[in-house]
Structures are given as structure tokens and as C-alpha cells.
PDB file of C-alpha atoms and ligand atoms in Angstrom:
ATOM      1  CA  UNK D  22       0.000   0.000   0.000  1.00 43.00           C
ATOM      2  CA  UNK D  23       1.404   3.075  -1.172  1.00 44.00           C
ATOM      3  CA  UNK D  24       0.937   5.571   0.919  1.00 46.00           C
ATOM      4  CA  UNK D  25      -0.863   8.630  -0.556  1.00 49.00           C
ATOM      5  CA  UNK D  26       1.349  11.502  -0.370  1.00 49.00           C
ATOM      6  CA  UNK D  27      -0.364  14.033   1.320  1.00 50.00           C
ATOM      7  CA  UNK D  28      -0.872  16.578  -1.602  1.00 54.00           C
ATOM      8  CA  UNK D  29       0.399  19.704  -0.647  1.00 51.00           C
ATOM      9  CA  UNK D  30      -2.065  22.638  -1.160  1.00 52.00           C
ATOM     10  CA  UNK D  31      -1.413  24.432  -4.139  1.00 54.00           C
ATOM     11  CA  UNK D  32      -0.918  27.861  -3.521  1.00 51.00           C
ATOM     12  CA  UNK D  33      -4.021  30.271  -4.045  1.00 53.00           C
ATOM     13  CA  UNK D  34      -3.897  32.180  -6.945  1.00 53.00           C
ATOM     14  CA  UNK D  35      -4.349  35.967  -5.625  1.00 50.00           C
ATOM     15  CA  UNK D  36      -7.491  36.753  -6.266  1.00 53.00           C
ATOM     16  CA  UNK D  37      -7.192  39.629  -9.235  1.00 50.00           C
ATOM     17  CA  UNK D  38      -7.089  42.903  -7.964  1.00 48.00           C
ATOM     18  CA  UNK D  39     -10.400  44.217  -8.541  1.00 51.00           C
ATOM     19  CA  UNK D  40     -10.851  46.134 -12.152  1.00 56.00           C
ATOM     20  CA  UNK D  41     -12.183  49.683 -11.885  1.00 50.00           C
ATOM     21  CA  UNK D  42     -15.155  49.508 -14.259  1.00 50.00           C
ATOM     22  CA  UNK D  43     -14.605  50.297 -17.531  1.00 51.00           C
ATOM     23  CA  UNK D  44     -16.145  53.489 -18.583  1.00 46.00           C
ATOM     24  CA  UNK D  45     -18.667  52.854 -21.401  1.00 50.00           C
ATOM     25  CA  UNK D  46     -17.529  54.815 -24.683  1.00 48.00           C
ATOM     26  CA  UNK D  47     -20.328  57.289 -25.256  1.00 46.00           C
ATOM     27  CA  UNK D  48     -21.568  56.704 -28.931  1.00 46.00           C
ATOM     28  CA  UNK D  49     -20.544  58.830 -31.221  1.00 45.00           C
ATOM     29  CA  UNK D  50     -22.038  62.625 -31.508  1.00 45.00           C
ATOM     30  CA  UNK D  51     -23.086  61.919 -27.894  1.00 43.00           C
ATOM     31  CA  UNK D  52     -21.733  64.884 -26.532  1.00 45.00           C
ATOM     32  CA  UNK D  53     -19.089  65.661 -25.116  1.00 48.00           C
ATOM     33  CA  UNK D  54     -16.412  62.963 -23.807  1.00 50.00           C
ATOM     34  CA  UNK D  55     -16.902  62.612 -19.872  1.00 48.00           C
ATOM     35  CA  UNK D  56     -13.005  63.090 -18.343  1.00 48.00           C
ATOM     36  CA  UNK D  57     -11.573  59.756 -17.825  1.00 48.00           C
ATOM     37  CA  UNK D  58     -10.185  59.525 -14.324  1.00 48.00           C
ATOM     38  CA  UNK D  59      -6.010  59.287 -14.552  1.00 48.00           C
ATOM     39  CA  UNK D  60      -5.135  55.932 -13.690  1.00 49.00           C
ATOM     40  CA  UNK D  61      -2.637  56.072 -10.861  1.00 48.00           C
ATOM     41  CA  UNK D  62      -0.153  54.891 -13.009  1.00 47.00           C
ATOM     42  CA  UNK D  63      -0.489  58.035 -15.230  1.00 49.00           C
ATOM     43  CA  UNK D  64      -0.228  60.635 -12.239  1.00 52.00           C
ATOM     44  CA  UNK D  65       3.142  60.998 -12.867  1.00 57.00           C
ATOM     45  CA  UNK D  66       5.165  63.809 -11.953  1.00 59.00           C
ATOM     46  CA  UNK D  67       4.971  66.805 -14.446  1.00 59.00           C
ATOM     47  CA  UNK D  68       7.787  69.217 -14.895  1.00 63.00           C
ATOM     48  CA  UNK D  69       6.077  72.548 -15.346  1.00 62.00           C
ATOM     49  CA  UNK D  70       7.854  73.928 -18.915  1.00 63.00           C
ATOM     50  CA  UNK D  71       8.857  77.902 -18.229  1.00 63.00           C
ATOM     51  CA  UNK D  72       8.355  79.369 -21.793  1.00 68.00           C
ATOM     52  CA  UNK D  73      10.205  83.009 -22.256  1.00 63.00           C
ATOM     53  CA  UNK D  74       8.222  85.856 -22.335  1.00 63.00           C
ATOM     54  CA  UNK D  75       7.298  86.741 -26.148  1.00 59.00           C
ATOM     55  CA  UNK D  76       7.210  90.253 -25.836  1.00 60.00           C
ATOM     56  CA  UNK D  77       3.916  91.948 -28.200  1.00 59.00           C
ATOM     57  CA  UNK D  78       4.104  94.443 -30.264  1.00 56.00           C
ATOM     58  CA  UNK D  79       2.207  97.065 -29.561  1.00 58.00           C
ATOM     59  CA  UNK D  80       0.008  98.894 -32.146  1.00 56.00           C
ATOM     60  CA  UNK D  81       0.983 102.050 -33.534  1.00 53.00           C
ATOM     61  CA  UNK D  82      -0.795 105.122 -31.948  1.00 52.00           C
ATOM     62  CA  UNK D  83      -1.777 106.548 -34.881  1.00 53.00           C
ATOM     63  CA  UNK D  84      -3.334 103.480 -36.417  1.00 50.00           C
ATOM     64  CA  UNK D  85      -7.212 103.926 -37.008  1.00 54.00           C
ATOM     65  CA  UNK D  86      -9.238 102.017 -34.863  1.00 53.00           C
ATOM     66  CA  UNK D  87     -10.597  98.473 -35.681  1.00 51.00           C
ATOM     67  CA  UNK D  88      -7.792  98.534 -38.710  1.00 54.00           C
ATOM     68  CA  UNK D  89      -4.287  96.450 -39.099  1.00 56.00           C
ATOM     69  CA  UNK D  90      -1.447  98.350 -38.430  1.00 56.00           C
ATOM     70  CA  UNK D  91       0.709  98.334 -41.626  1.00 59.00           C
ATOM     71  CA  UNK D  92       2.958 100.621 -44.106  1.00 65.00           C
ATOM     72  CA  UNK D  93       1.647 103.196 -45.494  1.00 70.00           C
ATOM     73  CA  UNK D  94      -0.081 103.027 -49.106  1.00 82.00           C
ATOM     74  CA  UNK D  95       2.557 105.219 -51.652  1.00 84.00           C
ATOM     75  CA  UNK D  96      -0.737 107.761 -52.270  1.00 85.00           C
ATOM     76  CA  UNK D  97      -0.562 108.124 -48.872  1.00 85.00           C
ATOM     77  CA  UNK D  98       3.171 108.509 -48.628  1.00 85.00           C
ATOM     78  CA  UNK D  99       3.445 110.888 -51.423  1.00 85.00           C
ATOM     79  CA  UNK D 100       0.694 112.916 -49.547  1.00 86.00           C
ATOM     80  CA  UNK D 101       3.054 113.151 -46.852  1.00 86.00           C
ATOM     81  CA  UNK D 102       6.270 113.877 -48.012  1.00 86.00           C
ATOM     82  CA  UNK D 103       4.677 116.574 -50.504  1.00 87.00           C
ATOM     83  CA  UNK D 104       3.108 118.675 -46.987  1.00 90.00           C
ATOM     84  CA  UNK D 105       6.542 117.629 -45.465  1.00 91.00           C
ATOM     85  CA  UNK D 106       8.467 119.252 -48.534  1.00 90.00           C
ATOM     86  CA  UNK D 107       5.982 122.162 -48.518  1.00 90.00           C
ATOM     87  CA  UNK D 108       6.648 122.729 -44.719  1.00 92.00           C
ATOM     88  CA  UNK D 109      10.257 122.500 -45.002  1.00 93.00           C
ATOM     89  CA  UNK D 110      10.049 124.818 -47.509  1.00 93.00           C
ATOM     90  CA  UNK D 111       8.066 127.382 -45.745  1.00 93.00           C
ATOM     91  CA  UNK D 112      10.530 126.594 -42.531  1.00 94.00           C
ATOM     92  CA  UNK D 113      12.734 128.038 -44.505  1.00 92.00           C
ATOM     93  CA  UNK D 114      11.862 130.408 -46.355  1.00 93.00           C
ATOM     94  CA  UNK D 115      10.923 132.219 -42.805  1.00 93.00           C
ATOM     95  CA  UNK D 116      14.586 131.404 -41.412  1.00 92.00           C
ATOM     96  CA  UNK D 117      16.131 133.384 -44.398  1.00 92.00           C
ATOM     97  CA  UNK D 118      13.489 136.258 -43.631  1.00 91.00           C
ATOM     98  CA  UNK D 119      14.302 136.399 -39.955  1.00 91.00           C
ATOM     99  CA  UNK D 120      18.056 136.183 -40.541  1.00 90.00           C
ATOM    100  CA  UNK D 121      17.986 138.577 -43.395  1.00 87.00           C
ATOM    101  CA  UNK D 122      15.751 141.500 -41.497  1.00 85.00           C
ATOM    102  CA  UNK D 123      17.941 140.860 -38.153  1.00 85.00           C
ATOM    103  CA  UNK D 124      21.377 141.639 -40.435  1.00 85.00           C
ATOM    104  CA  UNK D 125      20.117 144.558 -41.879  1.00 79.00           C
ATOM    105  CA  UNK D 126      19.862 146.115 -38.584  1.00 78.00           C
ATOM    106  CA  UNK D 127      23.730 145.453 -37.956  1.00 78.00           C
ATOM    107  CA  UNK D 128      24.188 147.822 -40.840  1.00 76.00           C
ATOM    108  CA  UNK D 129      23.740 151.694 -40.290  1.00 71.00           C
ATOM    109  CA  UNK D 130      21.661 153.357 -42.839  1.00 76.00           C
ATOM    110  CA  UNK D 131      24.576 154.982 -45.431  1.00 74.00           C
ATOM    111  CA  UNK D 132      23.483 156.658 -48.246  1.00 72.00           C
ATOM    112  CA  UNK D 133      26.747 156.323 -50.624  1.00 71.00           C
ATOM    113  CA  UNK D 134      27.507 159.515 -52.974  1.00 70.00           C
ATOM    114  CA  UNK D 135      29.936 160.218 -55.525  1.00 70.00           C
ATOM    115  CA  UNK D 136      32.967 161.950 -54.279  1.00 83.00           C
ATOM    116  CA  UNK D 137      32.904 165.847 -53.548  1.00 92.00           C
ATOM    117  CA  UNK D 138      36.257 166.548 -54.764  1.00 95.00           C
ATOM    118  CA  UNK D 139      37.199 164.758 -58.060  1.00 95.00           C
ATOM    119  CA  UNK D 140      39.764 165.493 -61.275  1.00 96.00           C
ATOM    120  CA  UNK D 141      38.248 166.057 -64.469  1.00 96.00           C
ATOM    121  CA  UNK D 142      41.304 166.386 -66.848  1.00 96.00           C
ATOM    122  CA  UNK D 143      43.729 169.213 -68.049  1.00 96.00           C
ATOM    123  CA  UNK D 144      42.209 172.659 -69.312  1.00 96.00           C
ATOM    124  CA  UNK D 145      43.429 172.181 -72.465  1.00 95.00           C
ATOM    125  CA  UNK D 146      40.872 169.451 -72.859  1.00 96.00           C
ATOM    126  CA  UNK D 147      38.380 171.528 -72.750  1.00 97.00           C
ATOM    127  CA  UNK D 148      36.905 174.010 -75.766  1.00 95.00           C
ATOM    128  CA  UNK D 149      36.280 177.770 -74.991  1.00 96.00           C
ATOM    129  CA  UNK D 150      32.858 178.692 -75.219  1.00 94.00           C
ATOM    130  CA  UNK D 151      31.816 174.927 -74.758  1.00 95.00           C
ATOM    131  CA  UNK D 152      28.886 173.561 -72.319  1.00 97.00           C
ATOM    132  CA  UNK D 153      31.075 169.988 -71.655  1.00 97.00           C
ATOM    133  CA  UNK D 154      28.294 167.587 -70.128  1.00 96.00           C
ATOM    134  CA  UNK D 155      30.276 164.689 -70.076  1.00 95.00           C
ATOM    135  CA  UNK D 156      30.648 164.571 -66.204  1.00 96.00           C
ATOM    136  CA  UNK D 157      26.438 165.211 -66.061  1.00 95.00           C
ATOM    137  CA  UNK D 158      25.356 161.772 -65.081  1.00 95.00           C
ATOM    138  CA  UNK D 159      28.427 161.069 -62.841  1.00 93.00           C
ATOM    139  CA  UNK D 160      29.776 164.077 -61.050  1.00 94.00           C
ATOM    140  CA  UNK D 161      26.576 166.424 -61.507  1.00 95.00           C
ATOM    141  CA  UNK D 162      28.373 168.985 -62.874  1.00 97.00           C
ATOM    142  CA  UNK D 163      28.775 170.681 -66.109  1.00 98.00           C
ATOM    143  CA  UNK D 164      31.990 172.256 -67.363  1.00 98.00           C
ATOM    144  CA  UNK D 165      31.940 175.419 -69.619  1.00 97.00           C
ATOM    145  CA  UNK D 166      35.255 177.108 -70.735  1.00 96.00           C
ATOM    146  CA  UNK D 167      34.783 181.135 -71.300  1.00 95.00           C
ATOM    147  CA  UNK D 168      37.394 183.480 -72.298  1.00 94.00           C
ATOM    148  CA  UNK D 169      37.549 184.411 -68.358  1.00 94.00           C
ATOM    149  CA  UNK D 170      38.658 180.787 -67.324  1.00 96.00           C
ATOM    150  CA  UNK D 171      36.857 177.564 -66.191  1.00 97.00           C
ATOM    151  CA  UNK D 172      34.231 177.097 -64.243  1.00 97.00           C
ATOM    152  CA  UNK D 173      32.160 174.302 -62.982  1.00 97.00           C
ATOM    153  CA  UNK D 174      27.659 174.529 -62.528  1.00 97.00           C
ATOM    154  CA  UNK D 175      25.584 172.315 -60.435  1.00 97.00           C
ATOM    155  CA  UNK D 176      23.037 170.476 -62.719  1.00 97.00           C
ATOM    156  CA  UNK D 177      20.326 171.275 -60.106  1.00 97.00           C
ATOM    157  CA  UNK D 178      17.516 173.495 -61.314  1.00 98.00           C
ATOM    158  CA  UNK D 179      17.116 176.453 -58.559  1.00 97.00           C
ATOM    159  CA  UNK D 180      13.409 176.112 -58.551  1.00 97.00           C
ATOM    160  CA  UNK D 181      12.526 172.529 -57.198  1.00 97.00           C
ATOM    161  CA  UNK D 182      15.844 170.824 -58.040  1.00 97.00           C
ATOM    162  CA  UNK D 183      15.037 168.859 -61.405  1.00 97.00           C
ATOM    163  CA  UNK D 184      18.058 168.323 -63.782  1.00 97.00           C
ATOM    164  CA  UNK D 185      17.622 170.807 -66.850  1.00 97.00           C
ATOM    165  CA  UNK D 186      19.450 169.872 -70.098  1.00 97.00           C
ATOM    166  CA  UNK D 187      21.699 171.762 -72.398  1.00 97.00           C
ATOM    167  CA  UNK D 188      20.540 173.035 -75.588  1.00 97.00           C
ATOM    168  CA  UNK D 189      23.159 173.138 -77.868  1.00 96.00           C
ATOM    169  CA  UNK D 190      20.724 175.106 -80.723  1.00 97.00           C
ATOM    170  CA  UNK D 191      19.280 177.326 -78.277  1.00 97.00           C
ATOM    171  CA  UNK D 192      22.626 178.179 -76.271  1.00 97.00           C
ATOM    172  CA  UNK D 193      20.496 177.380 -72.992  1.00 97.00           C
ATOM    173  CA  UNK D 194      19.993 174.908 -69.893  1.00 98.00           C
ATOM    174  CA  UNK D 195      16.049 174.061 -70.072  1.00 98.00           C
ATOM    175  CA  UNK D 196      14.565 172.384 -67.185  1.00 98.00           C
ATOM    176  CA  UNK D 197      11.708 170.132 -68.261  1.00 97.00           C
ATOM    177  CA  UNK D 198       9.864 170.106 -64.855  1.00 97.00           C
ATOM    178  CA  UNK D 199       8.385 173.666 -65.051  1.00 97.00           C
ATOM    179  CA  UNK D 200      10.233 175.533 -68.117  1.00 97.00           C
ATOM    180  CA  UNK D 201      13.130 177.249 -66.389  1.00 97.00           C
ATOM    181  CA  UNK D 202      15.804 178.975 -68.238  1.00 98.00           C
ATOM    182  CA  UNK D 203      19.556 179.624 -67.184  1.00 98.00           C
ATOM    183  CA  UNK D 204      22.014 180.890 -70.070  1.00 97.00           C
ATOM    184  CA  UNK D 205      25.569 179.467 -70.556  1.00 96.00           C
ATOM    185  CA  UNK D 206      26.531 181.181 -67.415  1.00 96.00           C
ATOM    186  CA  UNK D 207      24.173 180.020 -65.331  1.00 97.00           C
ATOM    187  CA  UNK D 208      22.342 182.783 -65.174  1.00 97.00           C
ATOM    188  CA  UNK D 209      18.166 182.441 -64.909  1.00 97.00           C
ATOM    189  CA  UNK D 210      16.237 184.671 -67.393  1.00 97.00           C
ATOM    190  CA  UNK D 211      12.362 182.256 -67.683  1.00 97.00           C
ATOM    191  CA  UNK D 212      10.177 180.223 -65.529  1.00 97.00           C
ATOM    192  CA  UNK D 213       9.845 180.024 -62.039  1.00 97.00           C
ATOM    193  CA  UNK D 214      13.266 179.359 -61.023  1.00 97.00           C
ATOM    194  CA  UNK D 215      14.018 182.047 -58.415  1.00 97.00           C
ATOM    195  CA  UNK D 216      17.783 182.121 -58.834  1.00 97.00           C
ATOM    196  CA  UNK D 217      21.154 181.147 -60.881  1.00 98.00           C
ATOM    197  CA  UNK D 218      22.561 178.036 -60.936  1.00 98.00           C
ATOM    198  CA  UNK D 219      25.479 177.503 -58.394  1.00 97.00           C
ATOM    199  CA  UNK D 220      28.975 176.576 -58.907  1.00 97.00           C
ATOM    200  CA  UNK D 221      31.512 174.573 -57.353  1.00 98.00           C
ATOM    201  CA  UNK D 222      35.038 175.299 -56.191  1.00 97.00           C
ATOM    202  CA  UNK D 223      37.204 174.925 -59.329  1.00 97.00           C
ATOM    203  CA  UNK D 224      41.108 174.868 -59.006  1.00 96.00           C
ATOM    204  CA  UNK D 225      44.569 172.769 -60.400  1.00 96.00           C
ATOM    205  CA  UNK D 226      45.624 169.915 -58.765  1.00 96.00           C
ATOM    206  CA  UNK D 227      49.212 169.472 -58.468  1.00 95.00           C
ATOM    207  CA  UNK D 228      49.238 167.383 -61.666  1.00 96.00           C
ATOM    208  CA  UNK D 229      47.816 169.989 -63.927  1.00 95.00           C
ATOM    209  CA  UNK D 230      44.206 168.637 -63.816  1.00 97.00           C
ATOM    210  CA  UNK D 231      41.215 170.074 -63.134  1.00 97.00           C
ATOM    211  CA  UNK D 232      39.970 169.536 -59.335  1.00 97.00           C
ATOM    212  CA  UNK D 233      36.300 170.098 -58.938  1.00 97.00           C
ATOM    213  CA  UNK D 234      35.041 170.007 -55.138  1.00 97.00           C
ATOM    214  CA  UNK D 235      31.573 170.113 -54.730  1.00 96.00           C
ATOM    215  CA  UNK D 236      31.760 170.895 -50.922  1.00 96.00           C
ATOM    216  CA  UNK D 237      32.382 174.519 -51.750  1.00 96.00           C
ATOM    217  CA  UNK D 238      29.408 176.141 -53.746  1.00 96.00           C
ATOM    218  CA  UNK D 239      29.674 179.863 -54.759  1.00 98.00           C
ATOM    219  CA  UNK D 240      25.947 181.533 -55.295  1.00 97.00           C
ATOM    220  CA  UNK D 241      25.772 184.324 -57.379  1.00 97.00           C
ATOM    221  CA  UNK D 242      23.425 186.545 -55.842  1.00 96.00           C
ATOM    222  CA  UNK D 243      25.567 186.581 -52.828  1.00 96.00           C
ATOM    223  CA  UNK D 244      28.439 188.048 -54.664  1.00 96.00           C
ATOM    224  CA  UNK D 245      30.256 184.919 -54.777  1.00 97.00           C
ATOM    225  CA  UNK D 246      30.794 183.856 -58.149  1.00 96.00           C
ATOM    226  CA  UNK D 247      33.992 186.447 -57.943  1.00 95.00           C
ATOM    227  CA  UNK D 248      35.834 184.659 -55.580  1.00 95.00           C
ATOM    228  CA  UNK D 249      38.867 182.996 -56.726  1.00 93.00           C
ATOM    229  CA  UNK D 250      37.229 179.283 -56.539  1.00 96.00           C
ATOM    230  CA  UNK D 251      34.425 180.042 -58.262  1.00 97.00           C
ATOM    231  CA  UNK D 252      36.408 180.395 -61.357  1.00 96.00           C
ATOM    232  CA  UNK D 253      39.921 178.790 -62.732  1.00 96.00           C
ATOM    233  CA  UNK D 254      41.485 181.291 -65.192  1.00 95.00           C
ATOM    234  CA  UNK D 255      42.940 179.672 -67.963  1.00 87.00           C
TER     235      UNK D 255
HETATM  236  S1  FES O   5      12.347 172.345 -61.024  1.00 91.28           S
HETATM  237 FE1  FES O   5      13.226 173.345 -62.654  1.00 91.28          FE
HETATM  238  S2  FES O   5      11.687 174.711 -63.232  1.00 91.28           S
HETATM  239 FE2  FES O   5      10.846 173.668 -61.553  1.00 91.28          FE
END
């Protein structure tokens, strides 16, 4: 008789840890999926990711309301840049205005003349008996040779200080503002002109040529027309 080996219990199987239920899969387009619960496996750790700042651009002030800011259409450029021009322009324009008017003022008020005293030639360039008027427009003065000598008349008229003209046919200074008449000599004889014509100091310089100085006038009806100045004797 063989003794029956007592059978040694078999270990128990642990029992399988319970299941959590399986959540049913909604059907589809049966709203929205209900959160699954994290298994514990899946609760791991997470390591929070620090993204850098991404700085945003701010709009542009000036860019209407409700529209993208963006670059300017070229109309809208050309716009610009044509006031720009026009106010750069007018800038300065107003600069050189300013800067002009405040320079004048560092500049005294000088009225420039011809010279007074000034050399007209030798005698002998001059014909006796003629009225020379080539100094006229320059010097004011006209030149007239006599058999006395030289002497030298203002080409002012007496009356309200026109500029009369030499007639060569008529042998007379006419003044075209009101019809005054001075001979060769200077002497008035028509129109309203109330006295002679003056002259100017006449003498030689020390180079033999004329020197007229127009600081020194001689006026006839004062007598002075026969002082030495008033005439250079040739
Ligand atoms: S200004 Fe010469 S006549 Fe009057």
C-alpha cells in the first residue's frame, strides 16, 4: 500500500485585484467625452515647462481704430512727403526772412555819394565857349570854358531841383519840370526858377588837372561867383 502523499495545497492564486469599471464609450455625436479619471499609473510627476516671455508688439498710436497696423499706401506717402516738402520749404523760407531782417539792422543806414572833390582832366581838354556835359550823369556837374577861365555849374535846377538839359541850338539849360531857363553862365532869365545856378570850387591839382570840389558852392546873388574858386582862369 502506497501511501498517498499528502498533496500539498497548491498555492491560491491571488485573487485579481479588482478592475475599476470600464467606462462605457459614449456613442458617437453623444456629446461631449466625460473626463476619464487618470489611472494612478499616469499621475506621474509633471515638470512645469517655463516658456520666455514673447514680448507683443504694440500697435501704432496713430493706427485707425478696428484697422491692421501696416505701411503706409505710396498715395498716402506721397501725400506726406509733398506737406513735409511744402513745410520745409516754408521753414525756410521764414529762417532766411528772420536772418535777413535781423542783419540789416547790424548795418547803419549809409546813403553812398559820388565823391565831392574829383579830377576832371587838363584845361586844355576843354573848348572855350563849350557847355562839356560829359561829367552830367556822374559828377553832376557841367563844365563850360569862357574866355575868363573855367568854371564848374551844379546840374540842379534852382526852382525845385530837377536836372535841366543843355541846348546846344538854343545856347540854354532848359529844365523840363516847369520851363526854367539859365544861359551858358548860369544865369536864370524864364520860368519860375528864383535864382542862378550855383557853382563849385574849381582849381589845379598838383598834376595839372582840373579839381572840382563840390563841398564849396559859390551863389551868385551873394556876390560869390567872384571869388577865386568860383572860377579857374585859364
Ligand atoms: S524844377 Fe526846374 S523849373 Fe521847376
Amino acid at each position: 500500500m502506497t501511501e498517498e502523499t499528502p498533496k500539498t495545497p497548491e498555492p491560491k492564486k491571488p485573487e485579481a485585484a479588482p478592475q475599476p469599471p470600464k467606462a462605457q464609450e459614449p456613442a458617437a455625436g453623444a456629446g461631449p467625452k466625460p473626463a476619464v479619471p487618470a489611472s494612478p499609473a499616469a499621475a506621474k510627476p509633471v515638470t512645469p515647462v517655463v516658456r520666455p516671455a514673447v514680448p507683443v508688439a504694440k500697435k501704432p498710436a496713430s493706427a485707425p481704430a478696428g484697422k491692421p497696423a501696416g505701411p503706409a499706401s505710396p498715395e498716402r506717402r506721397k501725400f506726406m512727403m509733398s506737406w513735409l516738402s511744402f513745410a520745409w520749404i516754408a521753414f525756410s523760407a521764414a529762417t532766411v526772412a528772420a536772418l535777413s531782417t535781423t542783419l540789416r539792422f547790424l548795418f547803419p543806414n549809409v546813403l553812398f555819394e559820388p565823391k565831392m572833390a574829383f579830377k576832371i582832366g587838363k584845361p586844355d581838354e576843354y573848348d572855350l565857349g563849350k557847355v562839356d556835359t560829359r561829367w552830367e550823369d556822374r559828377y553832376g556837374v557841367w563844365i563850360i570854358r569862357s574866355p575868363e577861365g573855367i568854371y564848374a555849374l551844379s546840374t540842379v535846377c534852382t526852382h525845385l531841383g530837377c536836372k535841366p538839359s543843355w541846348l546846344e541850338n538854343e545856347q540854354k539849360f532848359k529844365c523840363p519840370c516847369h520851363g526854367s531857363g539859365f544861359y551858358k553862365s548860369g544865369i536864370n532869365f524864364e520860368g519860375p526858377a528864383p535864382r542862378p545856378l550855383e557853382r563849385f570850387a574849381i582849381s589845379l591839382a598838383d598834376d595839372g588837372q582840373i579839381l572840382v570840389d563840390k563841398s564849396l558852392k559859390f551863389q551868385y546873388e551873394k556876390g560869390e561867383w567872384t571869388k577865386p574858386l568860383a572860377l579857374l582862369p585859364v
